[in-house]
Short mmCIF file of C-alpha atoms and ligand atoms in Angstrom, two decimals:
data_model
loop_
_atom_site.label_atom_id
_atom_site.label_comp_id
_atom_site.label_asym_id
_atom_site.label_seq_id
_atom_site.Cartn_x
_atom_site.Cartn_y
_atom_site.Cartn_z
CA MET W 16 16.84 -13.91 22.92
CA ASN W 17 15.96 -10.24 22.46
CA HIS W 18 15.77 -9.05 26.10
CA GLU W 19 14.47 -5.67 25.14
CA SER W 20 11.22 -7.17 23.85
CA GLN W 21 10.68 -8.98 27.24
CA ASN W 22 10.57 -5.68 29.11
CA PRO W 23 7.22 -4.18 29.85
CA ARG W 24 6.76 -0.93 27.96
CA PRO W 25 6.39 2.19 30.06
CA ARG W 26 3.04 3.97 30.14
CA GLY W 27 2.06 7.68 30.24
CA GLY W 28 4.41 10.67 30.08
CA ALA W 29 5.11 12.83 26.98
CA PRO W 30 2.83 13.05 23.95
CA LEU W 31 3.28 9.92 21.95
CA ASP W 32 5.49 9.43 19.00
CA VAL W 33 4.17 6.27 17.39
CA GLY W 34 7.18 5.77 15.27
CA SER W 35 7.59 5.01 11.60
CA VAL W 36 7.07 2.01 9.25
CA ASP W 37 9.77 0.63 7.01
CA PRO W 38 8.68 0.89 3.31
CA ASP W 39 9.84 -2.74 2.81
CA LEU W 40 6.96 -4.96 3.96
CA ARG W 41 9.34 -7.84 4.59
CA ARG W 42 11.22 -5.82 7.14
CA ALA W 43 8.63 -3.58 8.58
CA GLY W 44 7.29 -3.70 12.16
CA THR W 45 4.00 -2.08 13.22
CA LEU W 46 3.69 1.28 14.82
CA ASP W 47 3.76 1.52 18.56
CA PRO W 48 0.52 -0.25 19.69
CA ALA W 49 -0.16 2.72 22.00
CA LEU W 50 -1.48 4.29 18.83
CA HIS W 51 -4.64 2.34 19.54
CA PHE W 52 -5.33 3.60 23.11
CA ASP W 53 -3.18 6.63 24.06
CA PRO W 54 -5.25 9.81 24.53
CA ALA W 55 -2.46 12.04 23.05
CA ALA W 56 -2.10 9.84 20.00
CA HIS W 57 -5.89 9.89 19.58
CA ALA W 58 -6.00 13.77 19.71
CA ARG W 59 -3.15 13.98 17.17
CA VAL W 60 -4.90 11.51 14.86
CA LEU W 61 -8.03 13.57 14.84
CA GLU W 62 -6.16 16.74 13.91
CA ARG W 63 -3.60 15.41 11.51
CA VAL W 64 -5.54 12.56 9.87
CA PHE W 65 -9.25 13.38 10.16
CA VAL W 66 -9.40 17.18 9.71
CA PRO W 67 -7.76 17.13 6.27
CA SER W 68 -9.50 13.94 5.13
CA TRP W 69 -12.47 13.36 2.85
CA GLN W 70 -15.41 12.00 4.93
CA LEU W 71 -18.67 10.37 3.83
CA LEU W 72 -21.59 12.65 4.54
CA PRO W 73 -23.22 10.76 7.44
CA VAL W 74 -26.87 11.62 6.43
CA PRO W 75 -27.36 8.77 3.96
CA GLU W 76 -30.33 10.08 2.05
CA PRO W 77 -32.07 13.45 1.47
CA GLY W 78 -35.04 14.23 3.78
CA HIS W 79 -35.41 18.01 4.24
CA VAL W 80 -34.05 21.20 2.85
CA VAL W 81 -32.11 21.88 6.04
CA GLU W 82 -30.47 18.89 7.71
CA PRO W 83 -28.24 19.65 10.58
CA PHE W 84 -25.54 16.99 11.47
CA THR W 85 -22.35 16.50 13.45
CA LEU W 86 -19.36 15.47 11.46
CA LEU W 87 -17.56 12.60 13.38
CA ASP W 88 -19.80 12.77 16.42
CA GLY W 89 -17.66 12.08 19.51
CA GLY W 90 -14.46 12.76 17.49
CA LEU W 91 -14.12 16.04 15.47
CA ASP W 92 -17.69 17.04 16.77
CA GLU W 93 -18.04 19.61 13.95
CA PRO W 94 -21.54 21.10 13.71
CA LEU W 95 -22.59 21.43 10.12
CA VAL W 96 -25.73 21.72 8.07
CA TRP W 97 -26.55 20.11 4.76
CA ILE W 98 -28.73 22.37 2.58
CA ARG W 99 -30.62 21.27 -0.51
CA ASP W 100 -32.04 24.34 -2.10
CA GLY W 101 -33.76 23.48 -5.36
CA GLY W 102 -31.17 21.78 -7.50
CA ASP W 103 -28.27 23.08 -5.51
CA GLU W 104 -26.72 21.56 -2.42
CA ARG W 105 -24.07 22.69 0.03
CA VAL W 106 -22.69 22.08 3.43
CA LEU W 107 -22.28 25.05 5.68
CA SER W 108 -21.08 25.67 9.25
CA ASN W 109 -24.00 25.33 11.62
CA VAL W 110 -22.47 27.84 14.07
CA CYS W 111 -23.76 31.40 14.35
CA THR W 112 -20.99 33.92 13.42
CA HIS W 113 -22.03 36.14 16.37
CA ARG W 114 -21.16 34.35 19.61
CA GLY W 115 -21.17 30.80 18.33
CA ALA W 116 -24.70 29.36 19.15
CA LEU W 117 -25.83 26.45 16.99
CA LEU W 118 -28.25 27.55 14.26
CA ALA W 119 -30.44 24.67 12.96
CA THR W 120 -31.30 22.16 15.72
CA CYS W 121 -33.56 19.91 13.76
CA ALA W 122 -34.31 19.13 10.13
CA SER W 123 -36.73 21.47 8.36
CA ASN W 124 -37.85 22.92 5.13
CA GLY W 125 -37.19 26.50 6.23
CA LYS W 126 -36.03 29.22 3.89
CA ALA W 127 -33.35 30.69 6.11
CA LEU W 128 -31.28 29.81 9.24
CA ARG W 129 -32.18 32.01 12.11
CA CYS W 130 -30.22 32.03 15.39
CA ALA W 131 -32.43 31.52 18.46
CA TYR W 132 -29.95 33.42 20.66
CA HIS W 133 -29.97 37.05 19.38
CA GLY W 134 -31.86 36.73 16.07
CA ARG W 135 -29.10 36.84 13.41
CA ARG W 136 -30.38 35.42 10.13
CA PHE W 137 -28.66 33.72 7.26
CA GLY W 138 -29.85 32.74 3.81
CA LEU W 139 -29.60 29.18 2.62
CA GLU W 140 -26.38 30.01 0.68
CA GLY W 141 -24.83 31.19 3.98
CA LYS W 142 -25.06 34.96 3.51
CA MET W 143 -25.81 36.93 6.70
CA GLU W 144 -29.11 38.77 5.88
CA ALA W 145 -30.03 40.32 9.30
CA CYS W 146 -28.16 41.10 12.49
CA PRO W 147 -30.17 42.80 15.16
CA GLY W 148 -28.21 45.12 17.41
CA PHE W 149 -25.40 45.79 15.01
CA ASP W 150 -26.29 49.28 13.70
CA GLY W 151 -23.29 51.36 14.32
CA ALA W 152 -20.75 48.34 14.24
CA LEU W 153 -17.54 49.48 12.41
CA ASP W 154 -15.91 47.38 9.73
CA PHE W 155 -19.00 45.28 9.65
CA PRO W 156 -20.11 42.91 8.07
CA ARG W 157 -16.94 41.20 7.02
CA PRO W 158 -16.77 38.08 4.83
CA GLU W 159 -16.26 35.88 7.93
CA ASP W 160 -19.67 37.05 9.26
CA ASP W 161 -21.23 34.81 6.68
CA LEU W 162 -21.32 31.04 7.29
CA ALA W 163 -18.24 29.09 6.26
CA ALA W 164 -18.87 26.59 3.36
CA VAL W 165 -17.31 23.13 3.33
CA GLU W 166 -16.31 21.37 0.20
CA LEU W 167 -18.95 18.88 -0.92
CA ARG W 168 -18.57 16.33 -3.72
CA ALA W 169 -20.86 13.48 -4.94
CA LEU W 170 -19.93 10.10 -6.48
CA GLY W 171 -22.61 7.54 -7.24
CA PRO W 172 -25.12 7.55 -4.35
CA LEU W 173 -22.45 8.82 -1.88
CA ARG W 174 -21.61 12.39 -0.87
CA PHE W 175 -18.25 13.45 0.56
CA LEU W 176 -17.03 16.50 2.43
CA SER W 177 -13.82 17.79 3.80
CA LEU W 178 -13.03 20.56 6.25
CA SER W 179 -9.71 21.31 4.70
CA SER W 180 -9.06 18.87 1.96
CA GLY W 181 -5.52 17.67 2.01
CA MET W 182 -5.94 15.74 -1.24
CA ALA W 183 -7.82 16.46 -4.54
CA PHE W 184 -11.17 14.62 -4.39
CA ASP W 185 -10.83 13.19 -7.87
CA GLU W 186 -7.37 11.71 -7.10
CA TRP W 187 -8.44 10.30 -3.66
CA SER W 188 -11.67 8.67 -5.05
CA ARG W 189 -10.44 7.39 -8.41
CA PRO W 190 -10.55 3.74 -7.45
CA LEU W 191 -14.04 4.12 -6.12
CA ARG W 192 -15.19 5.65 -9.36
CA VAL W 193 -13.68 2.67 -11.24
CA ALA W 194 -15.49 0.23 -8.92
CA LEU W 195 -18.84 1.97 -9.17
CA ALA W 196 -18.59 1.87 -12.96
CA GLU W 197 -20.11 -1.64 -12.41
CA PHE W 198 -23.45 0.09 -11.97
CA GLU W 199 -23.19 2.70 -14.73
CA GLY W 200 -26.65 3.67 -15.82
CA GLU W 201 -28.33 1.90 -12.94
CA THR W 202 -30.12 3.51 -9.93
CA PHE W 203 -29.19 2.92 -6.31
CA SER W 204 -31.74 3.00 -3.45
CA PHE W 205 -30.69 3.39 0.11
CA ALA W 206 -31.81 0.42 2.26
CA PRO W 207 -32.47 1.76 5.84
CA GLU W 208 -33.66 -1.70 6.96
CA ALA W 209 -30.26 -3.21 6.33
CA SER W 210 -28.33 -0.30 7.83
CA ARG W 211 -26.87 -0.42 11.32
CA ALA W 212 -24.55 1.41 13.78
CA TYR W 213 -22.33 -0.34 16.29
CA ASP W 214 -20.34 1.25 19.15
CA LEU W 215 -17.16 -0.72 19.69
CA ASP W 216 -14.65 -0.76 22.53
CA ALA W 217 -11.88 -0.85 19.87
CA SER W 218 -9.83 1.75 18.13
CA TRP W 219 -10.98 2.79 14.57
CA ALA W 220 -7.41 1.90 13.37
CA VAL W 221 -7.67 -1.74 14.76
CA TYR W 222 -10.97 -2.03 12.84
CA CYS W 223 -9.38 -0.78 9.67
CA GLU W 224 -6.35 -3.01 9.99
CA ASN W 225 -8.58 -6.03 10.28
CA TYR W 226 -10.55 -5.02 7.25
CA LEU W 227 -7.37 -4.49 5.21
CA GLU W 228 -6.29 -8.11 5.15
CA GLY W 229 -7.96 -11.16 3.90
CA PHE W 230 -5.43 -13.30 5.81
CA HIS W 231 -8.03 -13.97 8.63
CA ILE W 232 -10.92 -14.99 6.34
CA PRO W 233 -10.22 -18.74 6.45
CA PHE W 234 -9.78 -18.57 10.28
CA VAL W 235 -12.54 -16.16 11.28
CA HIS W 236 -15.25 -16.32 8.54
CA PRO W 237 -15.91 -19.97 7.72
CA GLY W 238 -19.18 -19.12 5.88
CA LEU W 239 -17.53 -16.39 3.75
CA ASN W 240 -14.51 -18.49 3.05
CA ALA W 241 -16.57 -21.26 1.52
CA GLY W 242 -17.75 -18.84 -1.17
CA LEU W 243 -14.32 -17.39 -1.99
CA ASP W 244 -11.38 -18.93 -3.88
CA PHE W 245 -8.80 -17.83 -1.43
CA GLY W 246 -5.95 -18.75 -3.81
CA LYS W 247 -7.00 -15.98 -6.22
CA TYR W 248 -7.58 -13.31 -3.57
CA ARG W 249 -5.63 -10.17 -4.68
CA VAL W 250 -4.75 -6.82 -3.23
CA GLU W 251 -4.37 -3.63 -5.25
CA ILE W 252 -2.86 -0.51 -3.66
CA GLU W 253 -3.17 2.96 -5.22
CA GLY W 254 -2.58 6.28 -3.55
CA GLN W 255 -4.74 6.39 -0.44
CA THR W 256 -6.72 3.28 -1.19
CA VAL W 257 -6.39 -0.46 -0.83
CA ASN W 258 -8.66 -2.69 -2.88
CA GLN W 259 -9.08 -6.46 -2.05
CA LEU W 260 -10.50 -8.50 -4.84
CA GLY W 261 -12.44 -11.65 -3.96
CA PHE W 262 -13.03 -14.42 -6.58
CA GLY W 263 -15.88 -16.88 -6.28
CA SER W 264 -15.73 -20.56 -5.84
CA LYS W 265 -19.35 -21.36 -6.67
CA GLY W 266 -19.96 -19.83 -10.14
CA GLU W 267 -22.16 -17.04 -8.80
CA ARG W 268 -22.95 -13.86 -10.70
CA CYS W 269 -19.71 -11.94 -11.28
CA LEU W 270 -18.78 -8.23 -11.43
CA ARG W 271 -18.12 -6.98 -14.93
CA ARG W 272 -14.60 -5.89 -14.24
CA GLU W 273 -12.99 -9.28 -14.29
CA GLU W 274 -14.00 -12.93 -14.87
CA GLY W 275 -14.80 -14.67 -11.62
CA LEU W 276 -14.67 -11.44 -9.52
CA VAL W 277 -17.56 -11.54 -7.01
CA ALA W 278 -16.58 -8.87 -4.46
CA GLU W 279 -14.38 -5.75 -4.26
CA TYR W 280 -13.46 -4.67 -0.71
CA LEU W 281 -12.33 -1.05 -1.23
CA TRP W 282 -10.84 0.98 1.57
CA LEU W 283 -10.26 4.73 1.23
CA TYR W 284 -8.05 6.46 3.70
CA PRO W 285 -8.55 6.95 6.55
CA ASN W 286 -11.88 5.35 7.55
CA LEU W 287 -14.09 4.39 4.70
CA MET W 288 -14.86 0.86 3.32
CA VAL W 289 -17.02 0.38 0.28
CA ASN W 290 -17.88 -3.31 -0.43
CA VAL W 291 -18.97 -3.89 -3.98
CA TYR W 292 -21.19 -6.86 -4.70
CA SER W 293 -23.30 -7.86 -7.65
CA TRP W 294 -26.45 -6.36 -5.92
CA GLY W 295 -24.92 -3.01 -4.95
CA ILE W 296 -22.66 -1.62 -2.25
CA SER W 297 -22.42 -1.86 1.52
CA VAL W 298 -20.39 0.72 3.33
CA ASN W 299 -18.56 0.60 6.61
CA LEU W 300 -17.74 3.99 7.94
CA VAL W 301 -15.50 3.73 11.00
CA GLU W 302 -15.68 6.86 13.26
CA PRO W 303 -13.27 7.42 16.13
CA THR W 304 -15.22 8.25 19.26
CA GLY W 305 -12.34 8.18 21.82
CA PRO W 306 -9.07 6.55 22.59
CA GLY W 307 -9.76 2.88 21.98
CA ARG W 308 -13.38 3.43 20.93
CA CYS W 309 -15.18 3.79 17.62
CA ARG W 310 -18.53 3.70 16.01
CA VAL W 311 -19.08 1.64 12.85
CA ARG W 312 -21.88 2.79 10.59
CA TYR W 313 -22.94 0.10 8.27
CA LEU W 314 -25.01 1.43 5.30
CA ARG W 315 -26.38 -0.25 2.28
CA TRP W 316 -27.36 0.94 -1.25
CA VAL W 317 -29.04 -1.59 -3.60
CA ALA W 318 -28.92 -1.29 -7.39
CA ARG W 319 -30.10 -4.84 -8.25
CA PRO W 320 -32.72 -5.98 -5.69
CA SER W 321 -33.13 -9.50 -7.18
CA LEU W 322 -29.49 -10.32 -6.33
CA VAL W 323 -29.61 -9.30 -2.71
CA GLU W 324 -28.77 -12.07 -0.23
CA THR W 325 -27.02 -14.15 -2.96
CA GLY W 326 -23.41 -15.30 -3.01
CA VAL W 327 -20.64 -13.72 -0.98
CA GLY W 328 -22.70 -10.51 -0.63
CA SER W 329 -25.10 -12.39 1.69
CA GLY W 330 -24.95 -13.08 5.42
CA LEU W 331 -23.13 -9.84 5.98
CA ASP W 332 -24.41 -9.39 9.52
CA GLN W 333 -22.73 -12.70 10.54
CA VAL W 334 -19.40 -11.58 8.93
CA GLU W 335 -19.56 -8.27 10.76
CA LEU W 336 -20.12 -9.91 14.13
CA GLU W 337 -17.20 -12.31 13.46
CA ASP W 338 -14.98 -9.29 12.60
CA GLN W 339 -16.12 -7.41 15.80
CA ALA W 340 -15.09 -10.31 17.97
CA VAL W 341 -11.52 -10.35 16.71
CA VAL W 342 -11.30 -6.58 16.76
CA HIS W 343 -12.30 -6.51 20.48
CA SER W 344 -9.73 -9.29 21.08
CA VAL W 345 -6.97 -7.20 19.47
CA GLN W 346 -7.93 -4.11 21.35
CA GLN W 347 -7.42 -5.91 24.67
CA GLY W 348 -4.21 -7.39 23.42
CA VAL W 349 -2.51 -4.19 22.18
CA ARG W 350 -2.82 -2.70 25.69
CA SER W 351 -0.58 -5.48 27.13
CA ARG W 352 2.72 -4.22 28.60
CA LEU W 353 4.24 -7.35 27.19
CA TYR W 354 3.16 -6.84 23.52
CA PRO W 355 5.88 -4.71 21.79
CA GLY W 356 4.17 -4.51 18.38
CA GLY W 357 4.33 -7.18 15.62
CA ARG W 358 5.41 -7.73 12.01
CA PHE W 359 3.43 -7.79 8.76
CA SER W 360 2.96 -11.06 6.74
CA PRO W 361 4.79 -10.41 3.43
CA GLU W 362 2.22 -12.66 1.75
CA HIS W 363 -0.95 -11.26 3.13
CA GLU W 364 -0.62 -7.93 4.93
CA ALA W 365 0.35 -5.43 2.28
CA GLY W 366 -2.95 -3.59 3.18
CA PRO W 367 -2.33 -2.99 6.89
CA HIS W 368 1.27 -2.10 6.04
CA HIS W 369 0.12 0.55 3.60
CA PHE W 370 -2.41 1.95 6.15
CA GLN W 371 0.16 2.29 8.80
CA ARG W 372 2.60 3.98 6.40
CA LEU W 373 -0.04 6.60 5.56
CA LEU W 374 -0.82 7.07 9.16
CA ALA W 375 2.86 7.49 10.16
CA ALA W 376 3.32 10.08 7.36
CA ASP W 377 0.37 12.11 8.61
CA LEU W 378 1.31 11.86 12.30
CA SER W 379 4.91 12.83 11.81
CA SER W 380 4.15 15.84 9.53
S1 FES F 418 -25.12 33.91 18.94
FE1 FES F 418 -26.39 34.03 17.19
S2 FES F 418 -27.15 35.96 17.19
FE2 FES F 418 -25.97 35.92 18.96
FE1 FE2 F 419 -13.15 -10.02 8.31
#
């Protein structure tokens, strides 16, 4: 008997080192479960993982010229503004370069951003155009008196941004581009009526790990399982992505990419899931909102309306609730002083293993 694993793990103390993950899946153990609830680990994840990441723009469809939003509300809490100015679009800091007041507070079709505190004004491209009270200021204005711009990229109906991109967008998103080729030449429409947001008492990483394995499908999702040929389920790992390919058991409409393929479950590091079905895509965006807490935004874009609610791309609310129940269960379990961490199934858990390896690399850098 391994007596060490019987001892309760200590809590609190120095900032957490969550450990490393053996590259050999057959030998690897999980990171320290405290990763999922420790405040120091949470703070480190935000800075090391989320600041350099590519994030889905959380405003799903254009509404106004000026759309203020908060990137990772409750996590990074970065105030930004999305500007659509004729054919151009950009994302700028929404923080006045004088003393830091927020600029736009609601969506509008204004022609400038004007600070309500002391009247500084910026053009829609971020250039400071007026600054009352600054006659006589020396070495002014400097480039940093304009609004900082954030890198913005588009792919299909989705837009992405990064505060300090640690990876080239084209490299990071390549598997998504391949998956979206299914709909080449077709038009997506955002479906607000099918979109949801859930606040969960579970870590964003626990949610991702559940998504990254199909191992649980026969146990947790009986309805979904009936539509899938589990023997053909396949996992493809590339760079910062994991793609799970689901093959149908009922002869439903397939994706063009491969005979029998009815769903692609594509995860992009760290927190984005794009599910590709014959009708279009559903997106799960998992946002950390605190140690052991997250928000899941569930967004849908439809390209082929006649196929919605057919095959394995139907009944998704039920599948989501089944997943949330196990995710909540795991979140309670990982806090146990008697749970030392687990092992990965060599047959089924290459996805969670890859995820934890990416996390460990960022957290130790
Ligand atoms: S904080 Fe904006 S003008 Fe002073
Ligand atoms: Fe699931």
